[in-house]
CSV table of C-alpha atoms in Angstrom, one decimal:
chain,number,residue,atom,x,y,z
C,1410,UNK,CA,-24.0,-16.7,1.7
C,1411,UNK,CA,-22.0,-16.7,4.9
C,1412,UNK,CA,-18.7,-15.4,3.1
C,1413,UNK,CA,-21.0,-12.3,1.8
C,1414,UNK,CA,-22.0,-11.4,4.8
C,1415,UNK,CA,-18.8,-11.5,6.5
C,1416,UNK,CA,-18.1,-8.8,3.9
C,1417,UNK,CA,-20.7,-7.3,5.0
C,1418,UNK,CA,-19.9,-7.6,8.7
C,1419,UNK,CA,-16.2,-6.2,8.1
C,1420,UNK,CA,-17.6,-3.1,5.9
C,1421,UNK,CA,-20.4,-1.9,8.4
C,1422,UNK,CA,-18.6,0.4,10.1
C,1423,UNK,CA,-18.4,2.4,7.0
C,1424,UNK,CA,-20.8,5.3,7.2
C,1425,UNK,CA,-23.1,6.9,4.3
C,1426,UNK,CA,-21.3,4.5,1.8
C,1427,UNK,CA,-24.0,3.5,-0.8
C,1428,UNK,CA,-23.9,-0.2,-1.1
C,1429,UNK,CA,-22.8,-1.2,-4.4
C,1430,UNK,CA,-22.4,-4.1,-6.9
C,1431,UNK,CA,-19.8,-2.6,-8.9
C,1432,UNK,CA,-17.4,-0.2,-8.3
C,1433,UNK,CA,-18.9,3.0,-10.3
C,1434,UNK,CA,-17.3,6.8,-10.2
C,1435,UNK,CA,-17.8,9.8,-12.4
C,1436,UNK,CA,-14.3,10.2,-13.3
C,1437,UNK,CA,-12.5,9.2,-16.3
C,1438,UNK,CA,-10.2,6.5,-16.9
C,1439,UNK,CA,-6.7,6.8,-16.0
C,1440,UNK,CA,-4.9,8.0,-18.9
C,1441,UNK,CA,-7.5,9.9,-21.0
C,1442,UNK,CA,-7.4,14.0,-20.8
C,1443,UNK,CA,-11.2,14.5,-19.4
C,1444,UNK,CA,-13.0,17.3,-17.2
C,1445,UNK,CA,-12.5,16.3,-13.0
C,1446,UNK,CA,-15.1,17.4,-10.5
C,1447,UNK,CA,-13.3,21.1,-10.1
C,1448,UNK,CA,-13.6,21.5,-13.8
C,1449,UNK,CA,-10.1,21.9,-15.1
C,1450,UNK,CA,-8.7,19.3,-17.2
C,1451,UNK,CA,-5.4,17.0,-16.6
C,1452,UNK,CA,-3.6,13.9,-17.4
C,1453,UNK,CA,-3.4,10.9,-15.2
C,1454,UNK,CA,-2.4,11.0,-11.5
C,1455,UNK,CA,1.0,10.4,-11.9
C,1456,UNK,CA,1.9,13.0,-14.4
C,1457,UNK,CA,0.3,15.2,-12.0
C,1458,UNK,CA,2.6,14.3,-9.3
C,1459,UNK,CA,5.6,13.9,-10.9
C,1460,UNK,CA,5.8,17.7,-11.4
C,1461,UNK,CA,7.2,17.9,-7.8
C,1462,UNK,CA,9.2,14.5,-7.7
C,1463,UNK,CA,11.4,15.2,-10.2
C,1464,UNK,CA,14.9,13.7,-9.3
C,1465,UNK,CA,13.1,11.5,-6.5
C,1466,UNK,CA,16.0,9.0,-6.8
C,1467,UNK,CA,18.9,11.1,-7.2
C,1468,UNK,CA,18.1,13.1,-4.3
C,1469,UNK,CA,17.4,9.5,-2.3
C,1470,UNK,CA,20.8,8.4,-3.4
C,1471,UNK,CA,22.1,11.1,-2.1
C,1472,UNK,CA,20.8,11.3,1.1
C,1473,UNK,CA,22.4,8.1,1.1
C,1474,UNK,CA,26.1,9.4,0.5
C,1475,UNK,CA,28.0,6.4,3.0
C,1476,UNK,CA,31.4,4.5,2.6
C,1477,UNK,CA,32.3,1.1,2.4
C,1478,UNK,CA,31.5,1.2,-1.5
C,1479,UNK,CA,29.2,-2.0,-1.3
C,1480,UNK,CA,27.3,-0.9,1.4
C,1481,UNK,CA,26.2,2.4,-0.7
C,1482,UNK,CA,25.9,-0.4,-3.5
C,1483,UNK,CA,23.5,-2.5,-1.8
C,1484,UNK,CA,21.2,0.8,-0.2
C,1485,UNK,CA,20.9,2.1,-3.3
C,1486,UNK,CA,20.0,-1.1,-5.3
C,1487,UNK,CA,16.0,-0.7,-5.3
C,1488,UNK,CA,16.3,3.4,-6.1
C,1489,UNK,CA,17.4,2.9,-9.6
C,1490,UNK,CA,13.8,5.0,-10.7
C,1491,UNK,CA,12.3,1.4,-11.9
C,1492,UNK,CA,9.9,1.4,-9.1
C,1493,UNK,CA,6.2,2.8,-9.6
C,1494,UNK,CA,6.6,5.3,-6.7
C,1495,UNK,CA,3.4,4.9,-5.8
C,1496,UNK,CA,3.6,6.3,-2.3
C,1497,UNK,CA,5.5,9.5,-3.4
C,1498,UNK,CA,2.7,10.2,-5.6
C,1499,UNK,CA,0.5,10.1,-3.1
C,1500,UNK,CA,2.1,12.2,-0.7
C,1501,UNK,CA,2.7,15.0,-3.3
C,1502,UNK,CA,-0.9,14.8,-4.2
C,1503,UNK,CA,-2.1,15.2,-1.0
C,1504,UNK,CA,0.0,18.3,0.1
C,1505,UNK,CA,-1.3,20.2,-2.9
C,1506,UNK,CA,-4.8,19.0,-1.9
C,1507,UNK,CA,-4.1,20.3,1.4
C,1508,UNK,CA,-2.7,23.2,1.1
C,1509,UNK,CA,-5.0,24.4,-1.7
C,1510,UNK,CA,-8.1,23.9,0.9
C,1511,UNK,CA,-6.5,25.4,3.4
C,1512,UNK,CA,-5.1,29.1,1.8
C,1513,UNK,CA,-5.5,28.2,-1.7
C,1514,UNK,CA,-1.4,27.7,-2.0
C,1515,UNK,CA,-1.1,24.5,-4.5
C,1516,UNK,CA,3.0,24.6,-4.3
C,1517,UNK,CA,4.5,22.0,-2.4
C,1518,UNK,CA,6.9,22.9,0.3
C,1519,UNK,CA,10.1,21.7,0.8
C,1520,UNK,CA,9.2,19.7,4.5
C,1521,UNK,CA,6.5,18.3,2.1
C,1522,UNK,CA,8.5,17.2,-0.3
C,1523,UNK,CA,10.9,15.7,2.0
C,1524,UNK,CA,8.3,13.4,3.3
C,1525,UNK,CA,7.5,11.3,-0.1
C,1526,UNK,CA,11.4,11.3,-0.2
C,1527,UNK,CA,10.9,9.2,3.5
C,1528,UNK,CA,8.2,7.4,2.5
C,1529,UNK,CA,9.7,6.1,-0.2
C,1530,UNK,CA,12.9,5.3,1.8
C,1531,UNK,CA,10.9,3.1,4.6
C,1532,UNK,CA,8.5,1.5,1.9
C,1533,UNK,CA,12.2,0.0,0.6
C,1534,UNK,CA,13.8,-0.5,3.5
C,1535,UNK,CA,10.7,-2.7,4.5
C,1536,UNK,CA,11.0,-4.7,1.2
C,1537,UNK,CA,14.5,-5.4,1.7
C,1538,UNK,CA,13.9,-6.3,4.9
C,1539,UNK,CA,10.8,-8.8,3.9
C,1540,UNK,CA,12.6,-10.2,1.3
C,1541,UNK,CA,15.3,-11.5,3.8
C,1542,UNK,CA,12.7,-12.8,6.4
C,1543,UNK,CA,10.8,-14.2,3.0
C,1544,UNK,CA,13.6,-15.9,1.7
C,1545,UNK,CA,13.1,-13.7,-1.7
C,1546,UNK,CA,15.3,-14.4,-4.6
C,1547,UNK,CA,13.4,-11.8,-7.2
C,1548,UNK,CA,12.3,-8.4,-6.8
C,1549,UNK,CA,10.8,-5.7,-9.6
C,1550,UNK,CA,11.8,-8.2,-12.0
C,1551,UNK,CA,15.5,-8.5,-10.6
C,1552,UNK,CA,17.8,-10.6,-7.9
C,1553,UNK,CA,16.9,-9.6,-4.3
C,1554,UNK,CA,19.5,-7.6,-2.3
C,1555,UNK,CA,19.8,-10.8,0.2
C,1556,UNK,CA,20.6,-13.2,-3.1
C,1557,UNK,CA,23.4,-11.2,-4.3
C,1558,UNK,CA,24.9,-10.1,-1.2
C,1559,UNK,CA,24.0,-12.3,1.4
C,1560,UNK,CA,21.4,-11.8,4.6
C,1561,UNK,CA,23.2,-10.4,6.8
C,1562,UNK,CA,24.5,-7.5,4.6
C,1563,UNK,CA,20.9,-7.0,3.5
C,1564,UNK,CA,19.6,-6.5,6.7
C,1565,UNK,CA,22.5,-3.9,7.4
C,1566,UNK,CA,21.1,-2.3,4.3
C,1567,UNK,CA,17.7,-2.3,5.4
C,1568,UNK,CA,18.9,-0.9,8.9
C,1569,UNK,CA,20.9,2.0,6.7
C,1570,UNK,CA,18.0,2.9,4.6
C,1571,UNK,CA,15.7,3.5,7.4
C,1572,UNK,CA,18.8,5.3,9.7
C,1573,UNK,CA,19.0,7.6,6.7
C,1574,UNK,CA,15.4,8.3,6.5
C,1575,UNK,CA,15.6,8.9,10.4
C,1576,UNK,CA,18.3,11.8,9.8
C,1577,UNK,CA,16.1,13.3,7.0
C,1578,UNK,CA,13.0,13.1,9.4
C,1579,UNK,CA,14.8,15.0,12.0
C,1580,UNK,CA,15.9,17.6,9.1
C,1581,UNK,CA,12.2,18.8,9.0
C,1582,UNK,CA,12.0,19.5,12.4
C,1583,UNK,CA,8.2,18.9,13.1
C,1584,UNK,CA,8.0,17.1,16.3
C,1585,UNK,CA,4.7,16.0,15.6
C,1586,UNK,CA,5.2,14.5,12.1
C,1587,UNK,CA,8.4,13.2,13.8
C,1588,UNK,CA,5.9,11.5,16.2
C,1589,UNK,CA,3.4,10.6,13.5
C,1590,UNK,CA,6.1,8.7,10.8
C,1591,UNK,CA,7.8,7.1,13.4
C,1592,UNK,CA,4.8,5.1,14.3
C,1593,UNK,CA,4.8,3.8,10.7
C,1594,UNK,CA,8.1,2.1,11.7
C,1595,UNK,CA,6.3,0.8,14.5
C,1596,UNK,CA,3.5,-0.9,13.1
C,1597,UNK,CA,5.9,-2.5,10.1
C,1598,UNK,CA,7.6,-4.3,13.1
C,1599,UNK,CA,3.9,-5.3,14.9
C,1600,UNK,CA,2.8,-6.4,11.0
C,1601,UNK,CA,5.6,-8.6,10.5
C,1602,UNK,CA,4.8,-10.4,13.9
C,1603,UNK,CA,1.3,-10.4,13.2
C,1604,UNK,CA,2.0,-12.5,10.0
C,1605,UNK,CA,3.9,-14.6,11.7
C,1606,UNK,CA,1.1,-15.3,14.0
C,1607,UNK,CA,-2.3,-17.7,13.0
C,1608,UNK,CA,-6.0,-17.7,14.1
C,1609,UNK,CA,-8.3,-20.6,14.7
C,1610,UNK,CA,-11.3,-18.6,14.5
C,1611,UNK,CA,-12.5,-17.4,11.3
C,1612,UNK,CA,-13.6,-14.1,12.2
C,1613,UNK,CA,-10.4,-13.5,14.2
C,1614,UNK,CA,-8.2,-14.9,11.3
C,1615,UNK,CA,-10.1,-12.7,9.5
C,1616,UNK,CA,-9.9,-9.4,11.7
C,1617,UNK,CA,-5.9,-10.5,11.8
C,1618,UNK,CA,-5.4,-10.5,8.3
C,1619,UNK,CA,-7.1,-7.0,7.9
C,1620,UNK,CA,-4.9,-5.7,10.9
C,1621,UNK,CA,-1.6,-7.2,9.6
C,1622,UNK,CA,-2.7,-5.6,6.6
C,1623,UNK,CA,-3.0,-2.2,7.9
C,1624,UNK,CA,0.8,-2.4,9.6
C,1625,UNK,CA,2.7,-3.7,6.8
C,1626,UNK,CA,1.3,-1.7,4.0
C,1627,UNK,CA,-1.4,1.1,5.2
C,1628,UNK,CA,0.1,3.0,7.8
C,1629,UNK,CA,3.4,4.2,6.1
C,1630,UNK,CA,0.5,5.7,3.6
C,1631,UNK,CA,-2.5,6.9,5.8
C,1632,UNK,CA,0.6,8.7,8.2
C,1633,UNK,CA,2.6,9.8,5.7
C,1634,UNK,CA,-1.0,11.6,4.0
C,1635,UNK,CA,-1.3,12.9,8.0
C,1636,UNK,CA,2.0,14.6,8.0
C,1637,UNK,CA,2.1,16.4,4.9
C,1638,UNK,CA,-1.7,18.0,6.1
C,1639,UNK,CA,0.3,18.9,9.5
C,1640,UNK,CA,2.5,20.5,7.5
C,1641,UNK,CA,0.0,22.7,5.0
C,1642,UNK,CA,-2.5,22.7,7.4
C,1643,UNK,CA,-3.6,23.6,11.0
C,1644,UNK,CA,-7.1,22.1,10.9
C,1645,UNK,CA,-7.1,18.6,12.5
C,1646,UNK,CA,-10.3,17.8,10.3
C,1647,UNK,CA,-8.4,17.8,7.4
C,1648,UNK,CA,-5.6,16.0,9.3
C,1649,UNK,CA,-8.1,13.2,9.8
C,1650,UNK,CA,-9.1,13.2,6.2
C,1651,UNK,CA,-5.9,12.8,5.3
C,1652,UNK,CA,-4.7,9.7,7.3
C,1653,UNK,CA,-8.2,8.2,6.6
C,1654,UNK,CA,-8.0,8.5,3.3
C,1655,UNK,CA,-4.2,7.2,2.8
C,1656,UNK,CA,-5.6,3.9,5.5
C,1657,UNK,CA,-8.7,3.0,3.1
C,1658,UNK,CA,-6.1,3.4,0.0
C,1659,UNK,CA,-3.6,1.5,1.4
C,1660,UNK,CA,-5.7,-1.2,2.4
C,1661,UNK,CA,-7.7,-1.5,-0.8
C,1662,UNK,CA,-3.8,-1.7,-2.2
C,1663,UNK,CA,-2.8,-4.4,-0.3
C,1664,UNK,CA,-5.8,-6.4,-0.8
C,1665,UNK,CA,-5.7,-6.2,-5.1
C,1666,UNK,CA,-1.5,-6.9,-4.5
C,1667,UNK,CA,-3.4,-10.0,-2.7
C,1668,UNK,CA,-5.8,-10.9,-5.9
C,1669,UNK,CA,-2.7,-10.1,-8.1
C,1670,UNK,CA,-0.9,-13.2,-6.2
C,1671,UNK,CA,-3.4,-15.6,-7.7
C,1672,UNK,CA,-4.2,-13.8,-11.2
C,1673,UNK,CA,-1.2,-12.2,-12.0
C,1674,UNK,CA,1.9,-13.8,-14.1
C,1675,UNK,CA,5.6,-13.8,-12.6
C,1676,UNK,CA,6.4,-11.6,-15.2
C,1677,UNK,CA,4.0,-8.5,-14.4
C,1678,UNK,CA,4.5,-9.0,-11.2
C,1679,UNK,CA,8.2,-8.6,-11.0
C,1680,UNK,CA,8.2,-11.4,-8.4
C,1681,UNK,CA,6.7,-15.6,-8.4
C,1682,UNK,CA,3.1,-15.5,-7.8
C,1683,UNK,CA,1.3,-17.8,-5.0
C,1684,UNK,CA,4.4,-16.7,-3.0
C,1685,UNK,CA,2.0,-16.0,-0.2
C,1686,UNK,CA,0.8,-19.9,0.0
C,1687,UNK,CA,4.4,-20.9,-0.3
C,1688,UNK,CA,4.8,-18.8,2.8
C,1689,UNK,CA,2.6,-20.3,4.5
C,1690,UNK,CA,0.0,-17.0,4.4
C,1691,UNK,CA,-3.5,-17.1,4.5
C,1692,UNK,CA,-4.9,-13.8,2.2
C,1693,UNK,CA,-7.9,-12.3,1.6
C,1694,UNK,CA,-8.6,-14.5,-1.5
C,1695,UNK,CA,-8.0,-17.6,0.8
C,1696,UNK,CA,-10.3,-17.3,4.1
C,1697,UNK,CA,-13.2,-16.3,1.4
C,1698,UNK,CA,-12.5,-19.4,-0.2
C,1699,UNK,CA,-12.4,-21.2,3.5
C,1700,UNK,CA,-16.0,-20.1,3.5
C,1701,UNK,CA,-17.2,-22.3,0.5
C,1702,UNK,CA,-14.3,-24.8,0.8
C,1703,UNK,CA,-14.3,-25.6,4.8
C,1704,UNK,CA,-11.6,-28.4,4.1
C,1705,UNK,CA,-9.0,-25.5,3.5
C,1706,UNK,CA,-9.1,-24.9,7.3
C,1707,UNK,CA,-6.3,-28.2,8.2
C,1708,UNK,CA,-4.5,-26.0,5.1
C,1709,UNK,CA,-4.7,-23.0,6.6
C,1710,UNK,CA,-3.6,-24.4,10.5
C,1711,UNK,CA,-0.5,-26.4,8.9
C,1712,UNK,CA,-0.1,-23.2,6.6
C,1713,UNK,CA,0.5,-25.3,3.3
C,1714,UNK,CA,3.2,-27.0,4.4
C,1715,UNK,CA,2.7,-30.5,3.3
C,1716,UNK,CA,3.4,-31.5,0.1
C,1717,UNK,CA,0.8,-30.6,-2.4
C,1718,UNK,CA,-1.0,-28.0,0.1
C,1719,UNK,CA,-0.4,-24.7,-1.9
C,1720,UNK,CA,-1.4,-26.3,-5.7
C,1721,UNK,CA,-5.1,-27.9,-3.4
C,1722,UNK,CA,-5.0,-24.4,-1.8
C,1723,UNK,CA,-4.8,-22.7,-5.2
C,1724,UNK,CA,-7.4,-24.5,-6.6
C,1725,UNK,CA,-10.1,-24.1,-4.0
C,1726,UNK,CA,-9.1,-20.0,-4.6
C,1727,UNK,CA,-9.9,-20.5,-8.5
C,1728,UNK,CA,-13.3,-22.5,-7.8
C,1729,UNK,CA,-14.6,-20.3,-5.3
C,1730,UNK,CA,-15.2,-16.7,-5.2
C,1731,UNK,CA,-12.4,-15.7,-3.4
C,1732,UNK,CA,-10.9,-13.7,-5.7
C,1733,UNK,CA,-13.9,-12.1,-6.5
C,1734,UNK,CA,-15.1,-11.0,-2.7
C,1735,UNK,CA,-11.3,-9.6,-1.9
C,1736,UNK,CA,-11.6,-7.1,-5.0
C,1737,UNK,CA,-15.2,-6.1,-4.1
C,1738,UNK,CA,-13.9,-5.4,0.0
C,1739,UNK,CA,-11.3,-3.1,-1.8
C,1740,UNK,CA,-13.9,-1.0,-4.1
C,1741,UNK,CA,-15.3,-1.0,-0.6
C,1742,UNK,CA,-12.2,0.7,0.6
C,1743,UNK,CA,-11.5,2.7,-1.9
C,1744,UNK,CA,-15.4,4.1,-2.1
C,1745,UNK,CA,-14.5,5.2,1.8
C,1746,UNK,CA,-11.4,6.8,0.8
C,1747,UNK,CA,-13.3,8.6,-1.9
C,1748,UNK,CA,-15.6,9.8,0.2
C,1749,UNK,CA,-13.3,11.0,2.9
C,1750,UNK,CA,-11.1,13.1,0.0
C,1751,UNK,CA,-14.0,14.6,-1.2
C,1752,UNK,CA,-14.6,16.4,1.6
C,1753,UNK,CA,-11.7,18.5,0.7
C,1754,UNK,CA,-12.1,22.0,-1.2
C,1755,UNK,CA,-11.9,21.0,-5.2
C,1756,UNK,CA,-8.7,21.1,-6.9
C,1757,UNK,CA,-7.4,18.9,-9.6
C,1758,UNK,CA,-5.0,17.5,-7.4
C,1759,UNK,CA,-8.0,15.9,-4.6
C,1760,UNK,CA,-9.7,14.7,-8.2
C,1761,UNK,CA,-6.5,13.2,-8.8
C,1762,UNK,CA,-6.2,11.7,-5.7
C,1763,UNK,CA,-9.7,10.1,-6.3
C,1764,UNK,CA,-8.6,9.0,-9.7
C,1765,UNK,CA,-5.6,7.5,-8.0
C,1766,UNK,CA,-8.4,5.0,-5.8
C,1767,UNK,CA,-9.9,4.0,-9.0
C,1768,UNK,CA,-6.6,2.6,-10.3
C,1769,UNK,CA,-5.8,0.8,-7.4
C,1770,UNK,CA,-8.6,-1.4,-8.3
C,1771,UNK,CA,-7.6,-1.6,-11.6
C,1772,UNK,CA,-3.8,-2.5,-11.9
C,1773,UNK,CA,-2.4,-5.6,-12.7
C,1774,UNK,CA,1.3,-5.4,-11.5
């Protein structure tokens, strides 16, 4: 089937990835105490990292110490320790991987530490941003920043949140993880053009989507994975493990937030689902179903703006296998990623970290 094969087509660059019809690991579920591939046991991945994030949002909050009173209001908003802090994790996780392959050190240092704090901070600036450009009126289950105070403050805050993060960049004084986060600011600007952009072509619409996808969602993670390696390690192989495995993560991410859109309730969510058709956005679970359902192209073009478009668009989603073809591209992904952190000297935090791809694929929120 044409749509199968343009799975196929996007996935062969992958090298010595076993093909698969389901997405099978021998780790355990997320959750359950069970032996990882170095042999010691542990709790989920998120236990594991929160041992070095303890007060994450405090000491956010107070990197963001500013005056008027409603501007410290509105930048602190989204760091009220509700958030899944998925990217923090991830960071932390890695720099213990890292530095336990390179000299067997498993403590996380300080500059280290201070990069999940960024992370964090540029993953929310984005949001507030987004939700402003989006129109958003709910967030994690709450009023967006733009709804209660107005656009314009909110994209102040935005602009704060990532000024702050700046200052605590500079703090670490690594000019080459300065040079490698400050691309992820970059590519959040070239993402949000890119979705603003369409293709006629299938394969480029296609290519597009996988690019904006990178931008907006897996760079801050693949380059944040880079500079914590820089940090605990001089070896540019395992710099390059790194970023690849925090690009194939981040992308797998993005593309099950994309399934979630169509299979996911508002409440789970936090936010309205189908709020990508009502934007006029053409996912992953979309151009598959383009491939069975060519009459979604017009949709597509006029991106669901007549009246009735994102209900027909929705449907053709739910008849096709749409949904089912994005979520086996991201076991795709996250087999890559797999294979890239298991390249790394075993310690419970890389089994973590591969643990961590399995629930990607898994979540439902």
């Amino acid at each position: 089937m044409p749509h199968l094969n343009l799975v196929k087509s996007l996935t062969a660059t992958f090298t010595n990835v076993h093909r698969i019809s389901r997405f099978h690991h021998a780790t355990a579920a997320v959750g359950c105490r069970s032996k990882t591939q170095s042999g010691e046991r542990l709790t989920d991945p998120f236990k594991l990292g929160w041992r070095d994030l303890k007060g994450l949002y405090e000491d956010i909050r107070k990197e963001l110490l500013i005056s008027p009173a409603e501007l410290k209001e509105m930048s602190e908003y989204y760091f009220d320790g509700k958030g899944k802090a998925f990217r923090p994790i991830i960071v932390v996780l890695m720099a213990r991987a890292c530095n336990s392959h390179h000299d067997d050190s498993r403590d996380v240092r300080a500059s280290q530490r201070s990069v999940a704090l960024i992370a964090e901070m540029i993953h929310t600036a984005s949001l507030v941003h987004d939700d402003v450009i989006d129109d958003a009126s709910s967030r994690r289950g709450k009023h967006t920043v733009n709804k209660i105070w107005g656009e314009k403050k909110a994209v102040l805050a935005g602009d704060l949140i990532l000024s702050a993060a700046s200052m605590a960049l500079a703090r670490i004084g690594n000019t080459t993880v300065i040079s490698i986060l400050t691309q992820v600011i970059e590519d959040l600007v070239r993402g949000e053009f890119l979705q603003l952009g369409s293709k006629e072509s299938e394969n480029e619409r296609f290519a597009h989507y996988l690019e904006k996808t990178f931008k907006k969602t897996a760079s801050l993670i693949a380059n944040s994975c880079k500079a914590v390696s820089v940090l605990g390690c001089p070896d540019p192989v395992v710099h390059e493990i790194a970023y690849q495995y925090g690009k194939n993560v981040g992308i797998a991410f993005q593309l099950i937030d994309d399934v979630l859109d169509f299979t996911s309730c508002s409440y789970k969510m936090g936010k309205p689902t189908s709020a990508d058709l009502k934007l006029g956005l053409a996912t992953g679970p979309v151009l598959f179903a383009c491939q069975q359902f060519p009459e979604m192209n017009a949709l597509i073009m006029r991106r669901f703006s007549l009246p009735g478009d994102v209900d027909r668009a929705r449907q053709y989603v739910l008849q096709s296998d749409g949904v089912q073809q994005t979520t086996y591209l991201a076991q795709r992904y996250c087999q890559e990623a797999i294979r890239e952190i298991s390249k790394l000297r075993p310690s419970p935090e890389r089994d973590a970290l591969i643990q961590l791809s399995e629930t990607v694929l898994t979540r439902d929120k």
